[in-house]
Coordinates of C-alpha atoms in Angstrom, one line a residue:
M112 CA -61.8 -14.0 45.4
T113 CA -62.7 -12.2 42.2
A114 CA -65.3 -9.4 42.1
T115 CA -67.2 -11.4 39.5
A116 CA -68.0 -14.1 42.0
Y117 CA -69.4 -11.6 44.5
A118 CA -71.4 -10.0 41.8
M119 CA -72.8 -13.4 40.7
V120 CA -73.8 -14.3 44.3
S121 CA -75.4 -10.9 44.7
Q122 CA -77.4 -11.3 41.5
V123 CA -78.6 -14.8 42.5
R124 CA -79.7 -13.6 46.0
C125 CA -81.5 -10.6 44.5
R126 CA -83.2 -12.7 41.9
E127 CA -84.4 -15.2 44.5
L128 CA -85.5 -12.7 47.1
L129 CA -89.2 -12.9 46.4
T130 CA -89.0 -16.7 46.4
R131 CA -87.3 -16.7 49.8
L132 CA -89.9 -14.3 51.2
A133 CA -92.8 -16.4 49.8
L134 CA -91.3 -19.5 51.3
A135 CA -90.9 -17.8 54.6
A136 CA -94.5 -16.8 54.6
F137 CA -95.5 -20.4 53.9
I138 CA -93.2 -21.7 56.7
G139 CA -94.6 -19.1 59.2
A140 CA -98.2 -20.0 58.3
T141 CA -97.3 -23.7 58.8
A142 CA -95.6 -23.0 62.2
W143 CA -98.7 -21.0 63.3
F144 CA -101.0 -23.8 62.2
M145 CA -98.9 -26.4 64.3
V146 CA -98.3 -24.0 67.3
P147 CA -100.7 -21.1 67.2
G148 CA -99.2 -17.9 68.7
V149 CA -97.6 -14.6 68.0
W150 CA -94.0 -15.9 67.5
P151 CA -94.4 -17.0 63.8
A152 CA -95.6 -13.5 62.9
V153 CA -92.7 -11.9 64.9
W154 CA -90.3 -14.3 63.1
F155 CA -91.6 -13.3 59.7
G156 CA -91.2 -9.7 60.5
A157 CA -87.6 -10.3 61.5
V158 CA -87.0 -12.2 58.2
L159 CA -88.3 -9.2 56.2
A160 CA -85.9 -6.9 58.1
T161 CA -82.8 -9.1 57.7
Q162 CA -83.6 -9.9 54.0
G163 CA -83.9 -6.1 53.4
L164 CA -80.5 -5.6 55.0
D165 CA -79.0 -8.4 52.9
W166 CA -80.4 -6.8 49.7
L167 CA -78.9 -3.4 50.7
V168 CA -75.5 -4.7 51.6
F169 CA -75.1 -6.8 48.5
R170 CA -76.5 -4.1 46.2
R171 CA -73.1 -2.6 45.8
F172 CA -71.9 -5.6 43.8
R173 CA -74.9 -5.4 41.5
V174 CA -74.4 -1.7 40.8
N175 CA -70.7 -2.2 40.1
P176 CA -69.9 -5.8 39.2
S177 CA -66.2 -5.2 38.8
W178 CA -65.8 -3.7 42.3
E179 CA -63.3 -5.6 44.4
P180 CA -64.4 -5.5 48.1
D181 CA -61.9 -4.8 50.9
R182 CA -61.5 -6.9 54.0
A183 CA -63.9 -4.7 56.0
Y184 CA -66.7 -5.1 53.4
V185 CA -66.1 -8.9 53.2
I186 CA -66.6 -9.0 57.0
L187 CA -69.8 -6.9 56.7
C188 CA -71.1 -9.3 54.0
S189 CA -70.3 -12.3 56.1
M190 CA -72.0 -10.9 59.3
T191 CA -75.0 -9.9 57.2
T192 CA -75.2 -13.5 55.9
V193 CA -74.9 -14.9 59.4
L194 CA -77.6 -12.7 60.7
G195 CA -79.9 -13.5 57.9
V196 CA -79.5 -17.2 58.2
V197 CA -79.7 -17.2 62.0
V198 CA -83.1 -15.4 61.8
Y199 CA -84.4 -17.3 58.7
A200 CA -83.5 -20.7 60.3
G201 CA -84.6 -19.6 63.7
I202 CA -88.1 -21.0 63.1
T203 CA -86.6 -24.5 63.3
A204 CA -85.8 -24.0 67.0
Y205 CA -89.3 -22.8 67.7
L206 CA -90.8 -25.9 65.9
W207 CA -88.3 -28.3 67.5
F208 CA -89.2 -27.4 71.0
R209 CA -92.9 -26.4 70.5
G210 CA -94.2 -28.4 67.6
G211 CA -93.9 -32.0 68.9
D212 CA -92.8 -34.8 66.7
V213 CA -94.3 -33.3 63.5
G214 CA -92.7 -30.0 64.3
R215 CA -89.3 -31.5 64.8
I216 CA -89.5 -33.4 61.5
F217 CA -90.7 -30.2 59.7
A218 CA -87.8 -28.3 61.3
M219 CA -85.2 -30.7 60.1
V220 CA -86.5 -30.8 56.6
Q221 CA -86.7 -27.0 56.4
C222 CA -83.1 -26.7 57.8
A223 CA -81.8 -29.4 55.4
G224 CA -83.4 -27.5 52.4
G225 CA -81.8 -24.3 53.6
L226 CA -78.3 -26.0 53.8
L227 CA -78.7 -27.4 50.3
H228 CA -79.8 -24.0 48.9
V229 CA -77.0 -21.9 50.3
S230 CA -74.4 -24.6 49.5
L231 CA -75.3 -24.7 45.8
H232 CA -75.7 -20.9 45.3
M233 CA -73.0 -19.5 47.5
H234 CA -70.0 -21.8 46.8
P235 CA -68.3 -19.4 44.4
V236 CA -67.5 -17.1 47.5
R237 CA -66.0 -19.0 50.3
P238 CA -66.4 -16.4 53.1
I239 CA -70.2 -16.1 52.4
L240 CA -70.5 -19.9 52.0
I241 CA -68.9 -20.6 55.3
S242 CA -71.0 -17.9 57.0
A243 CA -74.3 -19.4 55.7
V244 CA -73.4 -23.1 56.1
A245 CA -72.1 -22.6 59.6
S246 CA -75.2 -20.9 60.8
H247 CA -77.5 -23.5 59.2
A248 CA -75.3 -26.4 60.6
T249 CA -75.5 -25.0 64.1
Y250 CA -79.3 -25.5 64.1
F251 CA -79.1 -28.7 62.1
L252 CA -76.7 -30.5 64.4
G253 CA -77.1 -28.5 67.6
L254 CA -80.9 -29.0 68.1
P255 CA -80.7 -32.9 68.2
I256 CA -77.7 -32.8 70.4
F257 CA -79.2 -30.2 72.8
G258 CA -82.5 -32.1 72.9
A259 CA -80.7 -35.3 73.7
V260 CA -78.8 -33.7 76.6
A261 CA -81.7 -31.8 77.9
T262 CA -84.1 -34.7 78.0
R263 CA -81.5 -37.4 78.7
N264 CA -83.0 -39.2 75.7
W265 CA -79.7 -40.3 74.2
S266 CA -81.4 -42.1 71.3
E267 CA -82.0 -38.6 69.8
L268 CA -78.2 -38.5 69.1
L269 CA -79.0 -40.8 66.2
I270 CA -80.7 -37.9 64.6
A271 CA -77.5 -35.9 65.0
I272 CA -75.6 -38.7 63.4
G273 CA -78.0 -38.8 60.4
C274 CA -77.6 -35.0 60.1
L275 CA -73.9 -35.4 60.1
L276 CA -74.1 -38.0 57.3
Y277 CA -76.3 -35.6 55.3
L278 CA -73.7 -32.9 55.8
S279 CA -70.9 -35.1 54.5
H280 CA -72.9 -36.0 51.4
L281 CA -73.6 -32.3 51.0
V282 CA -69.9 -31.4 51.1
V283 CA -69.2 -34.0 48.4
A284 CA -72.0 -32.7 46.2
V285 CA -70.9 -29.1 46.6
R286 CA -67.3 -30.0 45.9
Q287 CA -68.4 -31.8 42.8
S288 CA -70.6 -28.9 41.7
S289 CA -67.7 -26.5 42.2
V290 CA -65.4 -28.7 40.1
T291 CA -68.1 -29.0 37.4
T292 CA -68.7 -25.2 37.5
T293 CA -64.9 -24.6 37.2
A294 CA -64.6 -27.0 34.3
L295 CA -67.5 -25.4 32.5
K296 CA -66.0 -22.0 33.0
S297 CA -62.7 -23.2 31.8
A298 CA -64.3 -24.7 28.8
R299 CA -66.2 -21.5 28.1
D300 CA -63.1 -19.5 28.4
A301 CA -61.2 -21.9 26.1
E302 CA -64.1 -21.7 23.6
Q303 CA -64.0 -17.9 23.8
R304 CA -60.3 -17.8 23.2
A305 CA -60.6 -20.3 20.3
R306 CA -63.4 -18.1 18.8
Q307 CA -61.3 -15.0 19.1
K308 CA -58.4 -16.8 17.6
A309 CA -60.5 -18.1 14.7
E310 CA -61.9 -14.6 14.1
V311 CA -58.4 -13.2 14.0
A312 CA -57.4 -16.0 11.6
S313 CA -60.4 -15.4 9.5
A314 CA -59.7 -11.7 9.3
A315 CA -56.1 -12.4 8.4
K316 CA -57.2 -14.9 5.8
S317 CA -59.6 -12.3 4.3
D318 CA -56.8 -9.7 4.3
F319 CA -54.5 -12.2 2.7
L320 CA -57.0 -13.1 0.0
A321 CA -57.7 -9.5 -0.7
V322 CA -53.9 -8.8 -1.2
V323 CA -53.4 -12.0 -3.3
S324 CA -56.5 -11.2 -5.4
H325 CA -55.2 -7.6 -6.0
E326 CA -51.6 -8.6 -6.7
I327 CA -52.7 -11.4 -9.1
R328 CA -55.3 -9.3 -10.9
T329 CA -53.0 -6.4 -11.5
P330 CA -50.4 -8.3 -13.7
M331 CA -53.2 -10.5 -15.2
N332 CA -54.9 -7.3 -16.4
A333 CA -51.7 -6.5 -18.4
V334 CA -51.4 -10.0 -19.7
I335 CA -55.0 -10.6 -20.8
S336 CA -55.6 -7.0 -22.0
A337 CA -52.3 -7.0 -24.0
A338 CA -53.4 -10.4 -25.5
N339 CA -56.8 -9.0 -26.5
L340 CA -55.2 -5.9 -28.0
L341 CA -52.7 -8.1 -29.9
R342 CA -55.6 -10.2 -31.3
R343 CA -57.1 -7.1 -32.9
T344 CA -53.9 -6.6 -35.0
R345 CA -53.1 -8.3 -38.3
L346 CA -51.7 -11.7 -37.3
D347 CA -50.8 -14.8 -39.3
T348 CA -52.3 -18.2 -38.4
R349 CA -49.5 -19.3 -36.0
Q350 CA -49.4 -15.9 -34.2
R351 CA -53.2 -15.9 -33.8
E352 CA -52.9 -19.4 -32.3
H353 CA -50.3 -18.3 -29.9
V354 CA -52.5 -15.3 -28.8
S355 CA -55.5 -17.6 -28.3
M356 CA -53.4 -19.9 -26.1
L357 CA -52.3 -16.9 -24.1
I358 CA -55.9 -15.7 -23.6
D359 CA -57.2 -19.2 -22.8
A360 CA -54.5 -19.6 -20.2
G361 CA -55.4 -16.2 -18.7
D362 CA -59.0 -17.3 -18.5
V363 CA -58.1 -20.5 -16.7
L364 CA -56.0 -18.5 -14.1
M365 CA -58.8 -16.1 -13.5
G366 CA -61.2 -19.0 -13.1
L367 CA -58.9 -20.6 -10.5
L368 CA -58.6 -17.3 -8.6
N369 CA -62.4 -16.7 -8.6
D370 CA -63.0 -20.3 -7.4
V371 CA -60.7 -19.8 -4.4
L372 CA -62.3 -16.5 -3.5
D373 CA -65.9 -17.8 -3.9
F374 CA -65.0 -20.9 -1.8
S375 CA -63.6 -18.6 0.9
K376 CA -66.7 -16.5 0.9
I377 CA -69.0 -19.5 1.2
E378 CA -66.9 -21.0 3.9
A379 CA -67.0 -17.8 5.9
G380 CA -70.8 -17.4 5.4
K381 CA -70.3 -14.1 3.6
M382 CA -71.8 -15.1 0.2
E383 CA -74.5 -12.6 -0.6
L384 CA -77.2 -13.2 -3.3
E385 CA -78.9 -10.7 -5.5
S386 CA -82.4 -10.8 -6.9
A387 CA -83.1 -9.7 -10.4
D388 CA -85.1 -10.5 -13.5
M389 CA -83.4 -13.0 -15.9
I390 CA -84.4 -13.8 -19.4
V391 CA -84.0 -17.6 -19.3
R392 CA -83.5 -18.3 -23.0
E393 CA -81.2 -15.4 -23.5
R394 CA -79.0 -16.4 -20.5
L395 CA -78.8 -20.1 -21.7
A396 CA -78.1 -19.0 -25.3
T397 CA -75.1 -16.9 -24.0
L398 CA -73.7 -19.9 -22.3
G399 CA -74.3 -22.0 -25.4
R400 CA -72.4 -19.5 -27.6
L401 CA -69.5 -19.6 -25.1
W402 CA -69.2 -23.4 -24.8
E403 CA -70.3 -24.6 -28.2
P404 CA -66.9 -23.8 -30.0
R405 CA -65.0 -25.5 -27.2
A406 CA -67.2 -28.6 -27.4
M407 CA -67.0 -28.7 -31.2
A408 CA -63.2 -28.5 -30.9
N409 CA -63.4 -31.8 -29.0
G410 CA -65.8 -33.3 -31.6
V411 CA -68.8 -33.0 -29.3
R412 CA -72.2 -31.6 -30.1
L413 CA -73.8 -29.1 -27.6
T414 CA -77.6 -29.2 -27.7
L415 CA -80.0 -26.9 -25.8
R416 CA -83.5 -28.1 -25.2
I417 CA -86.0 -25.8 -23.4
A418 CA -89.5 -27.0 -22.7
P419 CA -92.3 -24.8 -24.0
E420 CA -93.7 -24.2 -20.5
V421 CA -90.5 -22.6 -19.3
P422 CA -91.3 -18.9 -18.6
E423 CA -89.7 -16.2 -20.6
A424 CA -88.1 -14.6 -17.5
V425 CA -87.7 -15.6 -13.8
R426 CA -86.5 -13.7 -10.7
T427 CA -83.3 -15.2 -9.3
D428 CA -79.6 -14.3 -8.9
P429 CA -78.5 -14.3 -12.6
L430 CA -74.8 -14.2 -11.9
R431 CA -74.8 -17.2 -9.6
F432 CA -77.2 -19.1 -11.9
Q433 CA -74.8 -18.6 -14.7
Q434 CA -71.8 -19.5 -12.5
I435 CA -73.3 -22.9 -11.6
L436 CA -74.2 -23.7 -15.2
F437 CA -70.7 -22.5 -16.4
N438 CA -69.1 -25.0 -14.0
L439 CA -71.4 -27.8 -15.1
L440 CA -70.7 -27.1 -18.8
S441 CA -67.0 -26.8 -18.1
N442 CA -67.1 -30.1 -16.4
A443 CA -69.0 -31.7 -19.2
V444 CA -66.8 -30.4 -22.0
K445 CA -63.7 -31.3 -20.0
F446 CA -64.7 -35.0 -19.6
T447 CA -66.5 -35.7 -22.9
E448 CA -64.3 -36.7 -25.8
D449 CA -67.0 -38.0 -28.1
G450 CA -70.8 -37.8 -28.5
E451 CA -73.1 -35.1 -27.2
I452 CA -73.7 -32.7 -24.3
V453 CA -77.4 -31.9 -23.7
V454 CA -78.7 -29.0 -21.6
A455 CA -82.4 -29.7 -20.9
V456 CA -84.5 -27.1 -19.1
D457 CA -87.9 -27.8 -17.5
W458 CA -90.5 -25.9 -15.4
D459 CA -93.0 -27.3 -12.9
G460 CA -94.7 -24.0 -12.0
A461 CA -92.4 -23.2 -9.0
R462 CA -89.0 -24.6 -9.8
L463 CA -86.6 -24.3 -12.7
S464 CA -84.7 -27.4 -13.5
V465 CA -81.6 -27.6 -15.7
A466 CA -80.1 -31.0 -16.5
V467 CA -76.6 -31.1 -18.0
S468 CA -76.0 -34.5 -19.5
D469 CA -72.9 -35.8 -21.3
T470 CA -71.7 -39.0 -22.9
G471 CA -68.3 -38.8 -21.2
C472 CA -66.3 -41.2 -19.1
G473 CA -68.8 -41.2 -16.2
I474 CA -67.9 -41.6 -12.6
P475 CA -67.2 -44.8 -10.7
P476 CA -69.9 -45.6 -8.1
D477 CA -67.3 -45.5 -5.2
R478 CA -66.3 -41.9 -6.2
L479 CA -69.8 -40.4 -6.6
A480 CA -69.9 -39.3 -2.9
Q481 CA -66.6 -37.4 -3.3
V482 CA -67.4 -35.4 -6.4
F483 CA -69.0 -32.5 -4.5
N484 CA -66.3 -32.4 -1.8
S485 CA -63.9 -29.4 -1.8
F486 CA -60.5 -29.9 -3.5
E487 CA -61.5 -33.5 -4.7
Q488 CA -62.0 -34.9 -8.1
A489 CA -63.3 -38.3 -9.3
D490 CA -59.9 -39.5 -10.4
V491 CA -56.5 -38.7 -8.8
G492 CA -55.1 -38.1 -12.2
T493 CA -57.8 -35.6 -13.2
T494 CA -55.9 -32.5 -12.2
R495 CA -52.8 -33.6 -14.1
R496 CA -54.8 -34.3 -17.3
H497 CA -57.5 -31.6 -17.2
G498 CA -56.4 -29.0 -14.6
G499 CA -58.7 -27.4 -12.1
T500 CA -58.8 -27.0 -8.3
G501 CA -61.6 -29.5 -7.6
L502 CA -63.7 -26.6 -6.3
G503 CA -66.1 -26.0 -9.2
L504 CA -68.7 -28.7 -8.3
S505 CA -68.4 -28.0 -4.6
I506 CA -69.0 -24.3 -5.1
S507 CA -71.9 -25.0 -7.5
R508 CA -73.7 -27.3 -5.0
K509 CA -73.2 -24.8 -2.1
L510 CA -74.4 -22.0 -4.3
A511 CA -77.5 -24.0 -5.2
E512 CA -78.2 -24.7 -1.6
I513 CA -77.7 -21.0 -0.6
M514 CA -80.3 -20.2 -3.4
G515 CA -82.7 -22.7 -1.8
G516 CA -82.3 -25.3 -4.5
T517 CA -80.4 -28.6 -5.1
L518 CA -77.7 -29.9 -7.4
T519 CA -77.7 -33.7 -7.8
L520 CA -75.7 -36.2 -9.8
A521 CA -76.5 -39.4 -11.7
S522 CA -73.7 -41.2 -13.5
V523 CA -72.8 -44.5 -15.1
E524 CA -69.2 -45.3 -15.6
G525 CA -68.3 -45.4 -19.3
Q526 CA -71.7 -43.9 -20.4
G527 CA -71.8 -40.4 -19.0
S528 CA -73.1 -38.2 -16.2
T529 CA -76.1 -36.0 -15.6
F530 CA -76.0 -33.0 -13.2
T531 CA -79.4 -31.6 -12.4
L532 CA -79.8 -28.1 -11.0
S533 CA -83.3 -27.4 -9.4
L534 CA -84.0 -23.9 -8.1
P535 CA -87.1 -22.3 -6.7
V536 CA -87.7 -19.2 -8.8
E537 CA -90.6 -16.8 -9.4
A538 CA -91.9 -16.4 -13.0
V539 CA -91.8 -12.8 -14.2
E540 CA -94.0 -11.2 -16.9
G541 CA -92.0 -11.0 -20.1
A542 CA -92.6 -7.3 -20.6
A543 CA -91.3 -6.5 -17.2
A544 CA -88.1 -8.4 -17.7
R545 CA -87.2 -7.4 -21.3
P546 CA -83.7 -6.0 -21.5
Q547 CA -83.2 -2.3 -22.2
R548 CA -82.1 -1.2 -25.6
Q549 CA -78.4 -1.6 -26.0
V550 CA -76.4 1.6 -26.2
E551 CA -74.4 2.0 -29.4
T552 CA -70.9 2.1 -27.9
S553 CA -69.0 3.7 -30.8
D554 CA -71.5 6.5 -31.3
T555 CA -71.9 7.2 -27.6
L556 CA -68.2 7.3 -26.7
R557 CA -67.0 9.3 -29.7
G558 CA -65.7 12.7 -28.5
R559 CA -66.4 11.9 -24.9
S560 CA -64.0 13.2 -22.3
I561 CA -62.9 10.5 -19.9
L562 CA -60.8 10.9 -16.7
A563 CA -58.9 7.8 -15.7
A564 CA -57.0 7.4 -12.5
D565 CA -54.5 4.4 -12.1
D566 CA -51.1 4.3 -10.4
H567 CA -49.8 1.6 -12.8
E568 CA -48.3 2.9 -16.0
V569 CA -49.1 -0.4 -17.8
N570 CA -52.8 -0.1 -16.8
R571 CA -52.9 3.5 -18.1
R572 CA -51.4 2.4 -21.4
I573 CA -53.9 -0.4 -21.7
L574 CA -56.8 2.0 -21.1
T575 CA -55.4 4.2 -23.8
L576 CA -55.2 1.4 -26.3
L577 CA -58.7 0.1 -25.4
L578 CA -60.6 3.4 -25.5
E579 CA -58.9 5.6 -28.0
P580 CA -60.2 3.5 -30.9
H581 CA -63.7 4.4 -29.7
G582 CA -62.9 8.1 -30.2
C583 CA -62.6 9.0 -26.5
R584 CA -60.5 11.9 -25.2
L585 CA -58.6 10.5 -22.2
T586 CA -57.1 12.4 -19.3
L587 CA -54.8 10.0 -17.4
V588 CA -53.6 10.7 -13.8
E589 CA -51.6 8.6 -11.3
N590 CA -53.4 8.9 -8.0
G591 CA -56.6 10.2 -6.4
A592 CA -55.2 13.6 -5.5
E593 CA -54.4 14.3 -9.2
A594 CA -57.9 13.0 -10.1
L595 CA -59.5 15.4 -7.6
D596 CA -57.4 18.2 -9.0
A597 CA -58.4 17.4 -12.6
A598 CA -62.1 17.0 -11.7
S599 CA -62.1 20.3 -9.9
N600 CA -61.0 22.2 -13.0
E601 CA -62.6 20.5 -16.0
P602 CA -65.9 18.7 -16.6
F603 CA -65.8 15.1 -17.7
D604 CA -68.4 12.8 -19.2
A605 CA -67.2 9.8 -17.0
I606 CA -64.5 9.0 -14.5
L607 CA -62.6 5.7 -14.2
M608 CA -61.2 5.3 -10.7
D609 CA -58.7 2.7 -9.3
M610 CA -58.9 1.9 -5.6
Q611 CA -55.4 1.5 -4.2
M612 CA -53.3 4.5 -5.2
P613 CA -50.6 6.5 -3.4
V614 CA -51.3 10.0 -2.0
M615 CA -55.1 9.6 -2.1
D616 CA -57.0 6.4 -2.7
G617 CA -59.9 6.1 -5.1
L618 CA -62.6 5.9 -2.5
E619 CA -61.6 9.2 -0.9
A620 CA -61.1 10.9 -4.3
T621 CA -64.6 9.7 -5.3
R622 CA -66.2 11.1 -2.2
R623 CA -64.5 14.5 -2.6
I624 CA -65.4 14.6 -6.3
R625 CA -69.0 14.0 -5.4
Q626 CA -68.9 17.0 -3.1
G627 CA -67.5 19.3 -5.9
K628 CA -69.5 21.5 -8.3
V629 CA -67.7 20.7 -11.6
N630 CA -68.1 16.9 -11.6
G631 CA -70.4 16.2 -8.6
G632 CA -72.9 14.4 -10.8
T633 CA -70.5 12.8 -13.2
P634 CA -70.7 9.0 -13.3
V635 CA -67.7 7.4 -11.5
I636 CA -66.9 3.8 -12.5
A637 CA -64.7 1.8 -10.2
L638 CA -62.1 -0.1 -12.2
T639 CA -60.0 -2.0 -9.7
A640 CA -58.2 -5.2 -8.9
N641 CA -59.9 -5.2 -5.4
A642 CA -62.7 -7.6 -6.2
L643 CA -64.0 -8.8 -2.9
D644 CA -67.6 -8.1 -1.7
A645 CA -66.3 -5.7 1.0
H646 CA -64.6 -3.6 -1.7
R647 CA -67.8 -3.6 -3.8
A648 CA -69.7 -2.4 -0.7
A649 CA -67.2 0.3 0.0
W650 CA -67.6 1.6 -3.6
D651 CA -71.4 1.4 -3.4
A652 CA -71.2 3.6 -0.2
A653 CA -69.0 6.1 -2.1
G654 CA -71.7 6.4 -4.8
V655 CA -70.1 4.9 -7.9
H656 CA -72.1 4.3 -11.1
A657 CA -70.7 0.8 -11.7
F658 CA -68.1 -1.6 -10.4
L659 CA -65.7 -3.3 -12.8
T660 CA -62.8 -5.6 -11.8
K661 CA -59.5 -6.3 -13.5
P662 CA -58.5 -8.0 -15.7
I663 CA -60.4 -5.5 -17.9
D664 CA -63.1 -7.0 -20.2
P665 CA -62.9 -4.6 -23.2
V666 CA -66.5 -5.2 -24.2
M667 CA -67.8 -4.6 -20.7
L668 CA -65.6 -1.6 -20.2
A669 CA -66.8 0.1 -23.4
G670 CA -70.4 -0.9 -22.8
T671 CA -70.4 0.4 -19.2
L672 CA -68.8 3.7 -20.2
A673 CA -71.3 4.1 -23.1
E674 CA -74.2 3.5 -20.8
A675 CA -72.8 5.9 -18.2
C676 CA -72.2 8.6 -20.7
A677 CA -75.6 8.1 -22.3
A678 CA -77.3 8.4 -18.9
E679 CA -75.3 11.5 -18.1
R680 CA -76.3 13.0 -21.5
R681 CA -80.0 12.3 -20.9
E682 CA -80.2 14.1 -17.6
P683 CA -80.5 17.6 -19.0
V684 CA -83.2 16.4 -21.4
D685 CA -85.2 14.8 -18.6
S686 CA -84.9 17.9 -16.5
A687 CA -86.1 20.1 -19.4
V688 CA -89.1 17.9 -20.0
A689 CA -90.0 18.0 -16.4

């Protein structure tokens, strides 16, 4: 018998102690009412004493639930149970012999209830169960038999037969209860094991995705950055076309990778939203500038229509808003070969609605329900003709729902489709949401001393090619230890830090640099292929100025560095003024 079973029985008995005492008081009062005398009071006093002894003996299991009792303590528990039941049920004998017909009926009902109670609550521990049931059964069967023999009224044996039938039914009920309890426990244990297994699998999947993301982003950084650098050189028409194809293919690969990572985060319930002010027309104009050339290349017009009542700025998650519309416009451009794509924006005072309509092929009625399913597309040949994972629309709808909104679809085959995004947002006063003045990148970076730590030689070469044209003075190191050594001896205007490096990783190096005197306040910018939210949180905890992921966006890198250097340059001025 496991210690857990003893502990459970002990806890049940302790929890119901007051109930048993209250019931005993009621039974004693009823017995005194039927047969006035001192014995009901004496009986109640004995009940108090034996229940106190029971509480004391079983207390050890409550104090230490994992304690496994030895044979002697099991015998002590069993004897305590026998004593408690004999005394508690002893009132039935008093009522049987002194209470007349009513007393005998009351005695049998009280004893039957006691049998049911101990059978249901003590069945996990067989020695305790047998001790309690045997004591109750002695009264339950013994009193009718003893009465029949004593009075020579053999018809009273029929009562004993009825009691015997009750006991048989009780045995069946207890057995079934035990089976049910065992089955439930097995089911809970199986569920717990399955949950633990799922948690292990989820952690393994997260680790796998982190590794895959890092390993893909590292070479893609070289491919895309080299292509961007090549595009800056003097190329003939055919060479420029080849570079454009290379960059477009890199963008597609990164889009696929980001889709898979976003889907995994949503699936695991780890997608976190931000809340920030967003200039509505500016954000939509940016998307228009991005997709208009691609639409025009297909012979399709891209039109943006914003209702006058749409506020200048709203509070939402700008990144996820842009991601949803990016997917919708990508879908519209992909499936529209002639006609027009219209982005219509409306406002009803509480919700911002953006409808993306196209004059493309449309979706068959029997495929509408599958469009938002993960890894599914409207036509089995879609992936072959247009590419994609089938995750874009699924992610967009789930993001809309996480943001408290909806994403719906209306489509007519052969005429086109309309996807409508509706989000609850808060209008923001225009002045509060106006973007800050852009820092002039070239002027700010010229002559600036930048420390860059990255263990890949190709990445260091790319940083050199990207930043030296801005007039930066670069110091390149291969790991966090070298970065810490350099930062301890020379002041820098900004530090670019990779995450996974030999000898010392970027997080540890950043923490130690923060503790130093020379560059303790220098802006550190994380520039890493580790792009998951957990990595971003780790960098935030280390106190970085900004978080950038590979492949490197040249414009974003230069802009972030310029902003960091400008902020660092202003600090002494602000202090002087203060």
